[in-house]
Tab-separated table of C-alpha atoms in Angstrom:
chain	number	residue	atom	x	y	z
A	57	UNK	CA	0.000	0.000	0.000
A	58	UNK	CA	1.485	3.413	-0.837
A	59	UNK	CA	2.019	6.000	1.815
A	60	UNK	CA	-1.356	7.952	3.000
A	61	UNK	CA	-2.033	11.493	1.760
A	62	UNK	CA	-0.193	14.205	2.104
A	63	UNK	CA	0.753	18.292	1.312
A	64	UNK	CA	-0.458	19.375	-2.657
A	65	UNK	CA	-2.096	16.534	-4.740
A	66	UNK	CA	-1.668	16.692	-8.130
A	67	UNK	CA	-2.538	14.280	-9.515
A	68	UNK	CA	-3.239	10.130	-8.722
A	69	UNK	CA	-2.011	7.457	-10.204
A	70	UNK	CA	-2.336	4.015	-10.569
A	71	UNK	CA	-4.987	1.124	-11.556
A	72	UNK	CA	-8.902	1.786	-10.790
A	73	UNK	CA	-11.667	-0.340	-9.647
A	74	UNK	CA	-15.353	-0.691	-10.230
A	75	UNK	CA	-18.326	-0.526	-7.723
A	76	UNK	CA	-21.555	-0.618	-9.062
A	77	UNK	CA	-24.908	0.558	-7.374
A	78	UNK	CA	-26.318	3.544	-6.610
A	79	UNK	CA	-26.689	5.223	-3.020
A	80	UNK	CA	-23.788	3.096	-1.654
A	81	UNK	CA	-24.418	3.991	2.384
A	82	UNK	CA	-21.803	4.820	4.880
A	83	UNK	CA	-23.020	1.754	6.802
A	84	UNK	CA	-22.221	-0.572	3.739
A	85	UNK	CA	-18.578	1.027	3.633
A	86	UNK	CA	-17.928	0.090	7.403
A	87	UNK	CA	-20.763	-1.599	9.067
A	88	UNK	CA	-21.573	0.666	12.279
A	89	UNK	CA	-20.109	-1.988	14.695
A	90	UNK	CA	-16.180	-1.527	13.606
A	91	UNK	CA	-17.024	1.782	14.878
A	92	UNK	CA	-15.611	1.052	18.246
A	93	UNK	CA	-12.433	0.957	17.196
A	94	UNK	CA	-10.275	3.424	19.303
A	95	UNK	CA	-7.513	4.241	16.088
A	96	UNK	CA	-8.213	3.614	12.399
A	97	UNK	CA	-5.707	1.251	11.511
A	98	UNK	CA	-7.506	-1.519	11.136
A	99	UNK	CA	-10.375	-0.294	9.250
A	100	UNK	CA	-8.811	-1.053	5.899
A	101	UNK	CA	-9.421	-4.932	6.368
A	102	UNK	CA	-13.276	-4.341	7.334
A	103	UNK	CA	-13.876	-2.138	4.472
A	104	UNK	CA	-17.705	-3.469	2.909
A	105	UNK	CA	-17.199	-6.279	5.436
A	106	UNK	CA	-20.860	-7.508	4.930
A	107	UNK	CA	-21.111	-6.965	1.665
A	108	UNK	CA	-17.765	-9.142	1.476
A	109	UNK	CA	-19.097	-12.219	3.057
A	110	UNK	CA	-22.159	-11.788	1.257
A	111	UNK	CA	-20.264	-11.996	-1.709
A	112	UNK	CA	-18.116	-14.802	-0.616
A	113	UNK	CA	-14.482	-13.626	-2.468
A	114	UNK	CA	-16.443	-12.287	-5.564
A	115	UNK	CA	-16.296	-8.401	-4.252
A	116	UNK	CA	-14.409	-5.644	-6.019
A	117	UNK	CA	-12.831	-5.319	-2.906
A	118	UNK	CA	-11.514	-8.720	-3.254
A	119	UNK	CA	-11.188	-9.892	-6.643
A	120	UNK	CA	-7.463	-10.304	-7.612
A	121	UNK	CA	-7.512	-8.229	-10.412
A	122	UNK	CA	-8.519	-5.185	-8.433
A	123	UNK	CA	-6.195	-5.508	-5.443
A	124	UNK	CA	-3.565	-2.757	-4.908
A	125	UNK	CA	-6.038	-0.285	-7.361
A	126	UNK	CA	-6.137	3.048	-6.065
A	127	UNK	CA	-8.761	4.627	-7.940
A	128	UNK	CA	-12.551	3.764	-7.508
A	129	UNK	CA	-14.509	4.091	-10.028
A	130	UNK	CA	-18.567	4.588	-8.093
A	131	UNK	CA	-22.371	5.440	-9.741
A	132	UNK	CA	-24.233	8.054	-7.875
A	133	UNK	CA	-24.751	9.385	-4.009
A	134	UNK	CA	-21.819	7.018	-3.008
A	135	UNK	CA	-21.434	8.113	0.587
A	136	UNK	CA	-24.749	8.504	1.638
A	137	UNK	CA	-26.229	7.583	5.103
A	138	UNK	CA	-24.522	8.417	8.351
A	139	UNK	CA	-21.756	11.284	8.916
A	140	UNK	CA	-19.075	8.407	9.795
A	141	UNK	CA	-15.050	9.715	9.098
A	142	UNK	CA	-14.927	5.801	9.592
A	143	UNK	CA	-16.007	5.351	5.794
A	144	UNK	CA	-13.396	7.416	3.795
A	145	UNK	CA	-10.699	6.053	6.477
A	146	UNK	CA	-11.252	2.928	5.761
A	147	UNK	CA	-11.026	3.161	2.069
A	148	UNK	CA	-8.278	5.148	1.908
A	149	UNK	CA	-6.223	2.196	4.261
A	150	UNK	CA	-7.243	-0.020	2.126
A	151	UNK	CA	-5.412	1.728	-0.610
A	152	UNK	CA	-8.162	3.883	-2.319
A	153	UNK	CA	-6.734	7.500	-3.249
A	154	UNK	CA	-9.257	9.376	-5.309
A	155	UNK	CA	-12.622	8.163	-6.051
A	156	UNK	CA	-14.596	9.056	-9.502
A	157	UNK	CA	-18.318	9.023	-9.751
A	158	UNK	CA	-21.757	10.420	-10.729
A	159	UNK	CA	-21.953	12.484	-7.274
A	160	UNK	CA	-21.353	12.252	-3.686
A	161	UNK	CA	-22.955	12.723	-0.184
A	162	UNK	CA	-22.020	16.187	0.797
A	163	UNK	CA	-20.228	15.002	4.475
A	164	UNK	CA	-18.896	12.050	3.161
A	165	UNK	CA	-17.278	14.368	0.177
A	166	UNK	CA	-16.068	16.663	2.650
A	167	UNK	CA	-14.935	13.639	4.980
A	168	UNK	CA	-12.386	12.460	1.781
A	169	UNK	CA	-11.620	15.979	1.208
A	170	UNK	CA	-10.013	16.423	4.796
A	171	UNK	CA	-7.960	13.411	4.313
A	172	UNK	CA	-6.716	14.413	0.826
A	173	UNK	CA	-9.287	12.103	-1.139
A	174	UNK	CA	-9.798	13.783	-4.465
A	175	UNK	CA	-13.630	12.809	-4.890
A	176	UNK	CA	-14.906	14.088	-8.839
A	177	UNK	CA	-17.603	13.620	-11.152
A	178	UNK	CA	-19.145	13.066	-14.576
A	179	UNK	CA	-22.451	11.972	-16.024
A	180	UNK	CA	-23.610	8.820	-15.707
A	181	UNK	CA	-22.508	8.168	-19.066
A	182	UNK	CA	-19.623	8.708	-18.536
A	183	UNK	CA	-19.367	6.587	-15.077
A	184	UNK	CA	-20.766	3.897	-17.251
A	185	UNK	CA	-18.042	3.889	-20.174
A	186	UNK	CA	-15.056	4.634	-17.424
A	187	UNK	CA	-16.315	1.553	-15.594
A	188	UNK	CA	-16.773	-0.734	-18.888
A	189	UNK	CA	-12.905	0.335	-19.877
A	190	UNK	CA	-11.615	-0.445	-16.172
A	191	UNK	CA	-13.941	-3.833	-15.848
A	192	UNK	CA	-12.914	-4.547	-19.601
A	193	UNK	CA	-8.954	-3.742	-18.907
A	194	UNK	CA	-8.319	-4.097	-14.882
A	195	UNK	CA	-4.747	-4.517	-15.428
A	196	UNK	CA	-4.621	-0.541	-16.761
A	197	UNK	CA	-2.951	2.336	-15.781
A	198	UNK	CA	-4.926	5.689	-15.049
A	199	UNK	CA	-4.095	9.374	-14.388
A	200	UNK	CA	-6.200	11.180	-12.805
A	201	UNK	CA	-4.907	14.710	-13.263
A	202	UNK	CA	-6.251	17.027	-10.881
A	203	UNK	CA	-4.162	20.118	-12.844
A	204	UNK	CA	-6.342	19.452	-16.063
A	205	UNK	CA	-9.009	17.533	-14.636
A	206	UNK	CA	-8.760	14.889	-16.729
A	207	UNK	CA	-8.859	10.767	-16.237
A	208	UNK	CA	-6.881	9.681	-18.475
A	209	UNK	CA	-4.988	5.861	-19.831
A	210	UNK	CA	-3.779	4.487	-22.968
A	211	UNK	CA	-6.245	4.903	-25.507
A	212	UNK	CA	-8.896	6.694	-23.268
A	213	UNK	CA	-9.557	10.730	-21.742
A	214	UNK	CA	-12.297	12.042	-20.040
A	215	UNK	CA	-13.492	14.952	-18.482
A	216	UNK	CA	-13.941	15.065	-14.639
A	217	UNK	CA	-15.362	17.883	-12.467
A	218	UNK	CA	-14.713	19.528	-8.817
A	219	UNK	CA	-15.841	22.545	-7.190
A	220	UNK	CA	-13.375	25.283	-7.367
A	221	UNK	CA	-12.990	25.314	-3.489
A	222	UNK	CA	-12.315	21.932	-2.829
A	223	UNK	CA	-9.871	21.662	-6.138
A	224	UNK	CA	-7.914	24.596	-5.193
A	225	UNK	CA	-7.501	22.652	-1.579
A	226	UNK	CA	-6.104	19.799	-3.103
A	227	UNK	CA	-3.894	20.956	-5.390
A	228	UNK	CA	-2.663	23.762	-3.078
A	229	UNK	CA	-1.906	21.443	0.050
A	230	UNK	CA	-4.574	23.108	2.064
A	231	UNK	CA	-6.569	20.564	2.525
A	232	UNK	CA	-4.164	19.259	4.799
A	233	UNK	CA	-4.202	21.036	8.069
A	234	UNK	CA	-1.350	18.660	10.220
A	235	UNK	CA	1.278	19.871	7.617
A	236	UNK	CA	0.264	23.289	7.909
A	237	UNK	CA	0.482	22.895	11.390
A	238	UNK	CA	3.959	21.031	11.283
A	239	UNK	CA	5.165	23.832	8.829
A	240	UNK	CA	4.304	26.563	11.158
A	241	UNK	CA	5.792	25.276	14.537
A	242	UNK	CA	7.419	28.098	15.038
A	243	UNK	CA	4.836	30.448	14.632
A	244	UNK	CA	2.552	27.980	16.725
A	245	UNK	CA	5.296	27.471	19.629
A	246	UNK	CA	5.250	31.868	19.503
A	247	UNK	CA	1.954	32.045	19.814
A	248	UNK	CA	1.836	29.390	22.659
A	249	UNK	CA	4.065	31.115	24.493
A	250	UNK	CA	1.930	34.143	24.039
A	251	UNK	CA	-0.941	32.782	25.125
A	252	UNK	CA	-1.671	33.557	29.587
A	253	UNK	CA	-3.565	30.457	30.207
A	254	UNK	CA	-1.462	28.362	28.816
A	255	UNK	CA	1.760	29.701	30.871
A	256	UNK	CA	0.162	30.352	34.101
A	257	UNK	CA	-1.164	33.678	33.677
A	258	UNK	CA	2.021	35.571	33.557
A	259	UNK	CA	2.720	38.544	31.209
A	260	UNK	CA	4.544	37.320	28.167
């Protein structure tokens, strides 16, 4: 699995994977009772862990062909249903970096967003001939180039979309607020020792 997400995103690379249906819940993602879980690290192995044994090996999540993809390729309202961070976390430690469908729930958008989850769209038309190409070819390489906004591989080039906001976020590193943070120690460590209840109410 590559490294998590961090500072500006231009761009993600690598091979994609289909999940069909539309309104995909939060619940389906990570069933509410990995929930307890007091860190995330182990929420990449429960990812659609019902829909998995349901499935019995023949999930996108667990086909051969699709493991180590980092691109998913969803239909429309993916992310619906609860508010849970759980969901994106658990897709992106299972390796997914950028996700590509017909549209999103608006938390669970914002949710990817803060962990440097490019989430963009086309029409369903689209979605439909991206997924044939992937499902067709799983062994293919794709770009998705958040510069250009493009998903591109050999042969095939499509338009994506993303709000302004978000898309200037990602490409600009501010999406990521620990690095900004890290970045800015000293600044932080000034203000700190600016700050009276923090150094027992003495004058700076």
């Amino acid at each position: 699995m590559s490294t998590f997400p961090n500072g500006s995103i231009p761009q993600v690379d690598g091979r994609a994977l289909v999940l069909q249906g539309e309104d995909i819940d939060t619940d389906r993602i990570i069933p509410a009772r990995f929930l307890k879980c007091v860190s995330f690290d182990a929420l990449g192995d429960q990812v659609f862990a019902d829909d998995r044994a349901e499935l019995n090996g023949e999930h996108p999540f667990d086909r051969s062909e699709f493991q180590g993809a980092t691109i998913l390729v969803v239909n429309s309202n993916f992310g619906c249903g609860s508010s849970r961070e759980h969901a994106p976390q658990a897709l992106m430690r299972w390796g997914v970096r950028a996700v590509v469908g017909v549209s999103f729930a608006e938390i669970f958008f914002g949710n990817c967003l803060a962990l440097g989850i490019p989430c963009v769209t086309a029409n369903a038309e689209t979605i439909e001939a991206i997924q044939q190409a992937v499902l067709a070819a799983p062994d293919r390489s794709w770009c998705l180039d958040l510069s250009s906004l493009r998903l591109t591989s050999s042969g095939a080039d499509w338009d994506v979309a993303m709000d302004a906001g978000p898309h200037e976020m990602l490409r600009s590193g501010r999406w990521d607020a620990t690095s900004q943070l890290v970045e800015n120690s000293a600044e932080l460590k000034a203000l700190m020792a600016r700050l009276p209840y923090l150094n027992d109410f003495l004058p700076a």
